[in-house]
XYZ file of N, CA and C in Angstrom:
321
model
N -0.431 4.397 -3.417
C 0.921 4.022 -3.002
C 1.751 5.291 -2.890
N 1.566 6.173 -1.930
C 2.039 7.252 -1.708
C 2.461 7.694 -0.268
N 3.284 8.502 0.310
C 3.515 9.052 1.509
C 2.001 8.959 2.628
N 1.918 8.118 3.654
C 1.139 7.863 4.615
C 1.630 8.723 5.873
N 0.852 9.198 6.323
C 1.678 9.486 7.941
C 0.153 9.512 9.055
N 0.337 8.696 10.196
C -0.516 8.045 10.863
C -0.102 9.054 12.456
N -0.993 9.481 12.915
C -0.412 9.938 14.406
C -0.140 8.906 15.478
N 0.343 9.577 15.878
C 0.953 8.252 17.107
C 0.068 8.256 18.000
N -0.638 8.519 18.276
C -2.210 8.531 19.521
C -3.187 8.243 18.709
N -3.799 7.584 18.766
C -5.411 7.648 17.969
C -6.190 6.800 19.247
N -7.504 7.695 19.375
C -9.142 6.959 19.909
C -9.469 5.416 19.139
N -9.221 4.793 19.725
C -10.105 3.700 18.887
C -10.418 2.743 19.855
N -11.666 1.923 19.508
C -12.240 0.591 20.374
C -11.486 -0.080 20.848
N -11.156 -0.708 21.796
C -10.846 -0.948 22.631
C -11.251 -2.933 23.391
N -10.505 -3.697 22.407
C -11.814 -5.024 22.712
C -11.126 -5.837 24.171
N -10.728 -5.488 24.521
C -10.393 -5.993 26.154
C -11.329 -6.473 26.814
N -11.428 -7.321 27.911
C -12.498 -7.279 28.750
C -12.405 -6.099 29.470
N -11.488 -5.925 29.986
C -11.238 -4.350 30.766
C -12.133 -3.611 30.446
N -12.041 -3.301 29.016
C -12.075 -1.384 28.673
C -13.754 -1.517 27.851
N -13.663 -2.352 26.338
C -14.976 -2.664 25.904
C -15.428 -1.069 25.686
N -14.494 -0.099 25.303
C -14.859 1.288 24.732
C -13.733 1.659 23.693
N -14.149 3.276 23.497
C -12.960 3.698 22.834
C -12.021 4.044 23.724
N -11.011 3.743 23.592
C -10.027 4.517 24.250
C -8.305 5.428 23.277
N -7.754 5.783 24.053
C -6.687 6.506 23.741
C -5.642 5.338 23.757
N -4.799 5.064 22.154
C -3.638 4.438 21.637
C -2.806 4.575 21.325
N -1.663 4.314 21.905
C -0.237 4.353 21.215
C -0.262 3.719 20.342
N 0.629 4.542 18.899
C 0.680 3.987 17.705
C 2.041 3.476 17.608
N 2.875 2.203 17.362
C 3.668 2.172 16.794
C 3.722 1.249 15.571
N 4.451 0.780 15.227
C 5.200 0.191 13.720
C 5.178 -0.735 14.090
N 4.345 -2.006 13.743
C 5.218 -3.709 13.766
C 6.491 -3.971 13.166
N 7.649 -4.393 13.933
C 8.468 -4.726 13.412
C 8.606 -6.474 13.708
N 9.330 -6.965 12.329
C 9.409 -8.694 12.433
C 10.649 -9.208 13.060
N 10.244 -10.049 14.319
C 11.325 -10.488 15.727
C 12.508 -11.510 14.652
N 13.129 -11.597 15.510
C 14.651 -11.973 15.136
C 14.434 -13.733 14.758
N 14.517 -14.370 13.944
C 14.376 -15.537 13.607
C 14.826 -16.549 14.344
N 14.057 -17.948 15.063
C 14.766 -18.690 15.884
C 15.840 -19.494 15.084
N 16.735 -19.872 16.076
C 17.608 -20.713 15.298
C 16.829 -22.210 15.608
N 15.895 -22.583 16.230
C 15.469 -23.518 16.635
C 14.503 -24.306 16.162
N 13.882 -23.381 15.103
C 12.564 -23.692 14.686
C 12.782 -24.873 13.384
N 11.758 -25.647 13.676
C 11.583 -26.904 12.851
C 12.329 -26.662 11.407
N 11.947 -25.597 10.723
C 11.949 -25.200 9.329
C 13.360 -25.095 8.828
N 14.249 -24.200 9.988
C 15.326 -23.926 10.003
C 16.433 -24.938 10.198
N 15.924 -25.702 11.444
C 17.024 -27.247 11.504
C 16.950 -27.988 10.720
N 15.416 -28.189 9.852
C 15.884 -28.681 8.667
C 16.470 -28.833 8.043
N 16.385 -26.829 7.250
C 17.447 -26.662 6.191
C 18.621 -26.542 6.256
N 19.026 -26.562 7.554
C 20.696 -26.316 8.034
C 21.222 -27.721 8.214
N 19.927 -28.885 7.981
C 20.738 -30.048 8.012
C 21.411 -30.498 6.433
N 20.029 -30.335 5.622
C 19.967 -30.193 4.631
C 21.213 -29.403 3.659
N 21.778 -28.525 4.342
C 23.030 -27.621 3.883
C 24.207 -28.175 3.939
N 24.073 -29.409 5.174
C 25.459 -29.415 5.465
C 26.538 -30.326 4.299
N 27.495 -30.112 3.755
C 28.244 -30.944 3.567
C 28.421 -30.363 2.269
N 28.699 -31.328 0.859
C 29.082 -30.821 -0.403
C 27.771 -31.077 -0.775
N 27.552 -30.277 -2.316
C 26.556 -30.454 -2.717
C 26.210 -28.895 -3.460
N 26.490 -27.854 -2.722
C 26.018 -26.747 -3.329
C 24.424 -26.029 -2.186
N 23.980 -25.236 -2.920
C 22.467 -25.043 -2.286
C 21.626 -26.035 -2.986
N 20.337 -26.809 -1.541
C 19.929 -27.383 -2.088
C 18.241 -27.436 -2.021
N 17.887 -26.097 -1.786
C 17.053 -25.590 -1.852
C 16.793 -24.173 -2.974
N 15.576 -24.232 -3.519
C 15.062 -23.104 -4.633
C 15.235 -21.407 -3.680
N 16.121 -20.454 -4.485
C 16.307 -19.375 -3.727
C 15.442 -18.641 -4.944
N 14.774 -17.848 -3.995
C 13.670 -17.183 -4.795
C 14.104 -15.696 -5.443
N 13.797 -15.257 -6.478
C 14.226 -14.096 -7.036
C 13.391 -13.237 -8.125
N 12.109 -13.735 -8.108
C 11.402 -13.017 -9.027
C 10.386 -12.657 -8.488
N 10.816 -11.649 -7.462
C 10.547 -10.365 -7.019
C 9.256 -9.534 -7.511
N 8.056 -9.463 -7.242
C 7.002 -8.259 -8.099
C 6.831 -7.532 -7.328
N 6.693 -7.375 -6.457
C 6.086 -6.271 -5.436
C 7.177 -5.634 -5.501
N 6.883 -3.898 -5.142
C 7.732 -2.327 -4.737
C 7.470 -2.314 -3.477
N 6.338 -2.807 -2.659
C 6.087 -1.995 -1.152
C 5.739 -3.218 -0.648
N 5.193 -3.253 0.993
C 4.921 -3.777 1.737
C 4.069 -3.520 2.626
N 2.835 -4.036 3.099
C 1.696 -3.665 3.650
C 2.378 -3.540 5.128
N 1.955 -2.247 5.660
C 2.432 -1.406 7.232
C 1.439 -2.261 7.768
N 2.085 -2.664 8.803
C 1.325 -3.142 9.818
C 1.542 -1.896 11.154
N 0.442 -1.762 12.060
C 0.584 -1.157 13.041
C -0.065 -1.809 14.250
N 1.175 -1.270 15.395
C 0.853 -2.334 16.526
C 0.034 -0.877 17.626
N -1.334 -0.810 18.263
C -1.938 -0.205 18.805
C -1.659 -0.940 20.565
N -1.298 -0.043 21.081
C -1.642 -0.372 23.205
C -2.593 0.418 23.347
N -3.336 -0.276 24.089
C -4.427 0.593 24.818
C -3.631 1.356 26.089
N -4.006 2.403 26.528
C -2.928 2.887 27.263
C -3.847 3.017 28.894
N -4.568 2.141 29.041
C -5.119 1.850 30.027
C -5.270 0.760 30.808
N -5.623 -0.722 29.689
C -5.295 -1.887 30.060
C -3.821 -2.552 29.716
N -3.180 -1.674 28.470
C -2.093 -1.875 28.061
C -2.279 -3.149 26.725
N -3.433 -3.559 26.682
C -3.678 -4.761 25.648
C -3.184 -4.247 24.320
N -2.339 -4.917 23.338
C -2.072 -4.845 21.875
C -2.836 -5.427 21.142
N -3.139 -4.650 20.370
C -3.926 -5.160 18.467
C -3.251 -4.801 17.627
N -3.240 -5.470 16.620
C -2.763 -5.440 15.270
C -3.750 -4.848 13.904
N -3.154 -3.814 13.364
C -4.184 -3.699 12.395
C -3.102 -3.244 11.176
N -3.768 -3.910 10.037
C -2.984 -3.530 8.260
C -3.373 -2.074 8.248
N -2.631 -1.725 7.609
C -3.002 -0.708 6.439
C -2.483 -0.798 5.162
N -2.893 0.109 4.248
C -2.757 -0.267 2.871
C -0.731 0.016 2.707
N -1.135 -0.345 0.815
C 0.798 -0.225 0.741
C 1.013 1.017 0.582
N 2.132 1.248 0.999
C 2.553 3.216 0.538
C 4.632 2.419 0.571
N 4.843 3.919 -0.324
C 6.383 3.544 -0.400
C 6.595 4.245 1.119
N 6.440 5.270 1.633
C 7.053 5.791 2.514
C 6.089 6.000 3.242
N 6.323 5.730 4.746
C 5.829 5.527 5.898
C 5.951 6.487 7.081
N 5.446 7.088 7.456
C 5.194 8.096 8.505
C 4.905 8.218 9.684
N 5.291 8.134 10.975
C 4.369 8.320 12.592
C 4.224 9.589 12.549
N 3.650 10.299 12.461
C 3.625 12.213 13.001
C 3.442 12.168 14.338
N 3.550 13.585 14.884
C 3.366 13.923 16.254
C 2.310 14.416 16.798
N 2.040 14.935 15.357
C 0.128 15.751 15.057
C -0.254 15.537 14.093
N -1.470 15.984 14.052
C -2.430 16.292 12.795
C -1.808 17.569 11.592
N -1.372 17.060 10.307
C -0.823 18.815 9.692
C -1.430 19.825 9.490
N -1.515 20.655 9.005
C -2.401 21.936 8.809
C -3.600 21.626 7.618
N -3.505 20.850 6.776
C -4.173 20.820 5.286
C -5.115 19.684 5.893
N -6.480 19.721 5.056
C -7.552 18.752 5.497
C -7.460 17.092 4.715
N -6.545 16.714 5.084
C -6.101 15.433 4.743
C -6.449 14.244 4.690
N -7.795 13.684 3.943
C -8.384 12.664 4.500
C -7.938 11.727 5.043
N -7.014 11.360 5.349
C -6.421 10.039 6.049
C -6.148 10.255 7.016
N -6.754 11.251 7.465
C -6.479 11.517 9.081
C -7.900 11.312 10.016
């Protein structure tokens, strides 16, 4: 659980019908899309909210986790297809531009 830093290009397989090799990837960061206001879960609880009563749902607060598993979103930069792949937890998160000078196994 320490400082990660991932380059923003990496070679990797490629499962497209297209390509079906390695190819050259843009690396970026998954980030999580903006919540519908529409979704089943939500009209629920906003029905559920309305009126007197207080909250009437369990708000959660006992918290264990420090970090959060990085997700990274890969394009193939040929067919343009996205994959998703985890990586482990680290507090602080990194894209570099290169490889650094020191022999770094995580590279």
């Amino acid at each position: 659980v320490k400082m990660v830093n991932v380059p923003k290009q990496r070679r990797t397989f490629c499962k497209a019908r297209k390509c079906k090799k390695h190819t050259l990837h843009k690396v970026t960061q998954y980030k999580k899309g903006k919540d519908s206001v529409y979704a089943q879960g939500k009209r629920r609880y906003d029905r559920k909210q309305q009126g007197y009563g207080g909250q009437t749902k369990p708000v959660f607060h006992k918290k264990a986790k420090t970090t959060k598993k990085v997700s990274l979103k890969l394009q193939c930069s040929f067919c343009k297809q996205i994959q998703q792949i985890a990586i482990r937890r680290c507090k602080h998160f990194e894209l570099a531009e290169r490889k650094p000078k020191n022999k770094d196994p995580n590279w």
